Short mmCIF file of C-alpha atoms in Angstrom, two decimals:
data_model
loop_
_atom_site.label_atom_id
_atom_site.label_comp_id
_atom_site.label_asym_id
_atom_site.label_seq_id
_atom_site.Cartn_x
_atom_site.Cartn_y
_atom_site.Cartn_z
CA MET A 1 -74.36 162.25 107.80
CA ASN A 2 -74.88 159.02 105.96
CA LEU A 3 -77.60 160.74 103.56
CA ALA A 4 -75.14 163.14 102.96
CA PHE A 5 -72.54 160.79 101.95
CA LEU A 6 -75.02 158.68 99.97
CA LEU A 7 -75.75 161.82 98.07
CA SER A 8 -72.39 162.70 97.47
CA ALA A 9 -71.66 159.63 96.23
CA ALA A 10 -74.78 159.59 93.82
CA THR A 11 -73.62 163.21 92.32
CA LEU A 12 -70.28 161.78 91.81
CA ALA A 13 -71.50 158.69 90.07
CA ILE A 14 -73.92 160.93 87.91
CA ALA A 15 -71.02 163.24 87.03
CA SER A 16 -68.94 160.42 86.01
CA HIS A 17 -71.63 158.63 83.78
CA ASP A 18 -71.71 161.75 82.05
CA ASP A 19 -68.12 162.00 81.60
CA LEU A 20 -67.89 158.70 80.36
CA SER A 21 -70.89 159.04 77.98
CA ARG A 22 -69.54 162.00 76.22
CA ALA A 23 -66.10 159.98 76.34
CA ALA A 24 -67.80 157.44 74.09
CA VAL A 25 -69.33 159.37 71.53
CA PRO A 26 -67.61 159.20 68.37
CA ASN A 27 -66.46 162.06 66.53
CA CYS A 28 -68.39 160.79 63.37
CA PRO A 29 -70.86 161.72 61.94
CA GLY A 30 -69.73 165.22 62.33
CA ARG A 31 -71.08 167.70 65.05
CA GLN A 32 -70.52 171.33 65.31
CA VAL A 33 -67.62 172.16 67.43
CA SER A 34 -65.76 175.41 68.35
CA PRO A 35 -62.32 176.05 66.34
CA ALA A 36 -60.16 175.07 69.63
CA GLU A 37 -62.29 171.71 70.17
CA GLN A 38 -61.69 171.04 66.30
CA LEU A 39 -57.88 171.58 66.20
CA CYS A 40 -57.72 168.97 69.51
CA ILE A 41 -59.95 166.64 67.65
CA PHE A 42 -57.38 166.97 64.75
CA LYS A 43 -54.40 166.65 66.99
CA ASP A 44 -55.73 163.52 68.75
CA PHE A 45 -56.18 161.92 64.89
CA VAL A 46 -52.80 162.45 64.67
CA LYS A 47 -51.49 161.25 67.86
CA LEU A 48 -53.27 158.29 67.31
CA LEU A 49 -52.01 157.83 63.75
CA TYR A 50 -48.54 158.78 63.74
CA VAL A 51 -47.42 158.49 67.49
CA LYS A 52 -49.34 155.61 68.98
CA LYS A 53 -50.09 153.82 65.35
CA ASP A 54 -53.72 152.95 66.74
CA ILE A 55 -55.12 152.98 63.21
CA PRO A 56 -58.69 151.73 64.02
CA ALA A 57 -58.98 154.04 67.00
CA ALA A 58 -57.68 157.07 64.64
CA PHE A 59 -60.24 155.92 61.99
CA GLN A 60 -63.10 154.95 63.72
CA ASN A 61 -63.32 157.81 66.24
CA HIS A 62 -62.61 160.65 63.70
CA VAL A 63 -62.90 159.77 59.95
CA ALA A 64 -66.48 159.47 58.15
CA GLU A 65 -67.39 156.15 56.53
CA SER A 66 -67.74 158.26 53.22
CA TYR A 67 -64.12 159.31 53.44
CA ILE A 68 -62.94 161.03 50.13
CA GLN A 69 -59.60 159.93 49.46
CA HIS A 70 -57.31 161.57 47.21
CA ASN A 71 -54.19 159.53 46.77
CA PRO A 72 -54.09 157.43 43.85
CA MET A 73 -53.23 154.58 45.77
CA PHE A 74 -56.19 154.04 47.70
CA LYS A 75 -59.81 154.18 46.80
CA SER A 76 -62.35 156.20 48.89
CA GLY A 77 -64.02 154.94 51.85
CA ARG A 78 -62.91 154.73 55.52
CA GLN A 79 -62.44 151.36 55.67
CA ILE A 80 -60.44 151.06 52.85
CA ALA A 81 -58.05 153.68 54.14
CA GLN A 82 -57.96 151.97 57.52
CA ASP A 83 -56.89 148.53 56.13
CA GLY A 84 -54.56 149.92 53.87
CA LEU A 85 -52.58 152.10 56.50
CA ALA A 86 -52.70 149.10 58.76
CA LYS A 87 -50.31 147.50 56.68
CA TYR A 88 -48.14 150.61 55.85
CA ILE A 89 -47.74 152.60 59.20
CA PRO A 90 -46.69 150.05 61.85
CA PRO A 91 -42.96 149.55 60.35
CA ILE A 92 -42.37 153.13 59.84
CA ASN A 93 -40.84 155.78 62.19
CA PHE A 94 -42.64 158.94 62.22
CA THR A 95 -41.97 162.68 63.69
CA VAL A 96 -44.81 165.01 63.64
CA ALA A 97 -42.88 168.09 62.75
CA LYS A 98 -45.69 170.70 62.10
CA ILE A 99 -49.75 170.76 62.49
CA GLY A 100 -52.07 173.46 61.67
CA LEU A 101 -55.93 174.06 61.28
CA SER A 102 -58.03 176.49 59.52
CA ASP A 103 -61.14 177.35 57.90
CA ASN A 104 -62.11 173.32 58.47
CA THR A 105 -58.97 172.19 56.97
CA GLY A 106 -56.36 170.44 58.96
CA TRP A 107 -52.64 169.56 57.92
CA VAL A 108 -49.64 167.98 59.13
CA MET A 109 -45.96 167.76 58.33
CA VAL A 110 -44.29 164.31 59.05
CA LYS A 111 -40.86 162.91 58.84
CA GLN A 112 -41.19 159.35 57.66
CA VAL A 113 -38.32 157.11 57.87
CA THR A 114 -38.85 153.53 56.58
CA LYS A 115 -36.40 150.32 57.57
CA GLU A 116 -34.73 150.60 54.11
CA GLN A 117 -34.01 154.24 54.58
CA GLN A 118 -32.64 153.88 57.92
CA ALA A 119 -30.89 150.62 57.01
CA GLU A 120 -28.89 152.86 54.55
CA GLY A 121 -27.17 154.95 57.26
CA LYS A 122 -27.14 158.40 54.97
CA GLY A 123 -29.99 160.36 56.96
CA MET A 124 -32.76 159.26 54.13
CA TYR A 125 -36.12 160.12 55.00
CA THR A 126 -39.34 161.40 53.47
CA ALA A 127 -41.41 164.44 53.88
CA VAL A 128 -44.83 164.02 53.91
CA VAL A 129 -47.70 166.56 54.02
CA ASP A 130 -51.23 165.33 54.87
CA VAL A 131 -54.12 167.43 54.34
CA LEU A 132 -57.18 166.76 55.93
CA ARG A 133 -60.94 168.57 55.40
CA MET A 134 -63.40 168.30 58.31
CA GLU A 135 -66.72 168.56 58.91
CA GLY A 136 -67.26 169.99 62.21
CA SER A 137 -65.70 167.11 64.59
CA CYS A 138 -65.29 164.59 61.68
CA ILE A 139 -62.54 164.16 59.18
CA VAL A 140 -64.03 163.87 55.81
CA GLU A 141 -61.47 164.10 53.03
CA HIS A 142 -57.86 163.88 52.35
CA TRP A 143 -54.90 164.83 49.92
CA ASP A 144 -51.46 163.93 50.56
CA VAL A 145 -47.92 164.83 49.15
CA LEU A 146 -44.53 162.85 49.77
CA GLN A 147 -40.99 164.01 48.83
CA PRO A 148 -38.26 161.70 49.52
CA ARG A 149 -35.04 163.40 50.52
CA PRO A 150 -32.52 163.20 47.51
CA ALA A 151 -29.07 161.05 48.16
CA ALA A 152 -27.48 163.83 46.19
CA ALA A 153 -29.09 166.77 47.80
CA SER A 154 -27.46 170.06 46.16
CA ASN A 155 -29.30 172.06 48.71
CA PRO A 156 -27.52 172.19 52.13
CA LEU A 157 -30.47 173.08 54.11
CA ALA A 158 -32.35 169.93 55.90
CA MET A 159 -35.78 169.45 54.82
CA PHE A 160 -36.79 169.53 58.65
CA ASP A 161 -35.31 172.10 61.02
CA GLN A 162 -34.42 169.76 63.97
CA GLN A 163 -34.14 172.73 66.48
CA ARG A 164 -37.90 173.20 65.87
CA PHE A 165 -39.27 169.77 66.54
CA GLY A 166 -41.06 170.13 69.66
CA ASP A 167 -44.50 169.09 71.23
CA VAL A 168 -46.71 170.23 68.51
CA LEU A 169 -49.71 167.70 69.62
CA GLY A 170 -50.04 169.51 73.12
CA GLY A 171 -51.72 172.82 73.95
CA CYS A 172 -55.10 171.27 74.68
CA ASP A 173 -56.16 172.00 78.09
CA GLY A 174 -59.20 170.93 79.88
CA LYS A 175 -61.30 174.03 78.62
CA THR A 176 -60.37 173.41 75.13
CA ARG A 177 -60.25 169.97 74.49
CA TYR A 178 -63.08 167.67 74.49
CA LYS A 179 -63.63 163.93 76.35
CA ASP A 180 -62.28 161.59 74.52
CA LYS A 181 -61.07 158.27 75.95
CA HIS A 182 -57.60 158.50 74.11
CA MET A 183 -56.48 161.88 75.33
CA ASN A 184 -56.64 161.02 78.99
CA ASP A 185 -52.83 160.38 78.90
CA GLY A 186 -51.64 163.45 80.28
CA TRP A 187 -51.59 165.85 76.81
#
């Protein structure tokens, strides 16, 4: 009985070690992944960046060092983007509205409310669309478009449909999601 217990414990320890080894593997350099796994990797990046605001984890685990940046305010390179966003993102409120991924290109639509916009109290915000190209498991290129809601908007339709906000970052289950230390919190 003791031998059976020891063998069982050893098997669990080896399995746990394998899970931890896979969990510690960063997504860059890119490796080949299924479309479902790529979507889960992309969702994890979005969650780390906009929900948890953990810029170092988002960029170190998901973005290539040779990251190509098309935003005119930042030069290319992972560290440049990470350092710039570390100053920009923390004080802003974000709501992830829509997300998608097809043919190695992911996009996310985000409602961004700065402290200044919130202080105005007029429902002001900025719509942001980030487009990110991936090579397998790794984000390698970025474009973005920002559109502030004008104070005197002539179109009565909101830029965001409040009834459609939901859990756009969910849907990754144990069969399709990859092992990552940042994804063990229930989604």
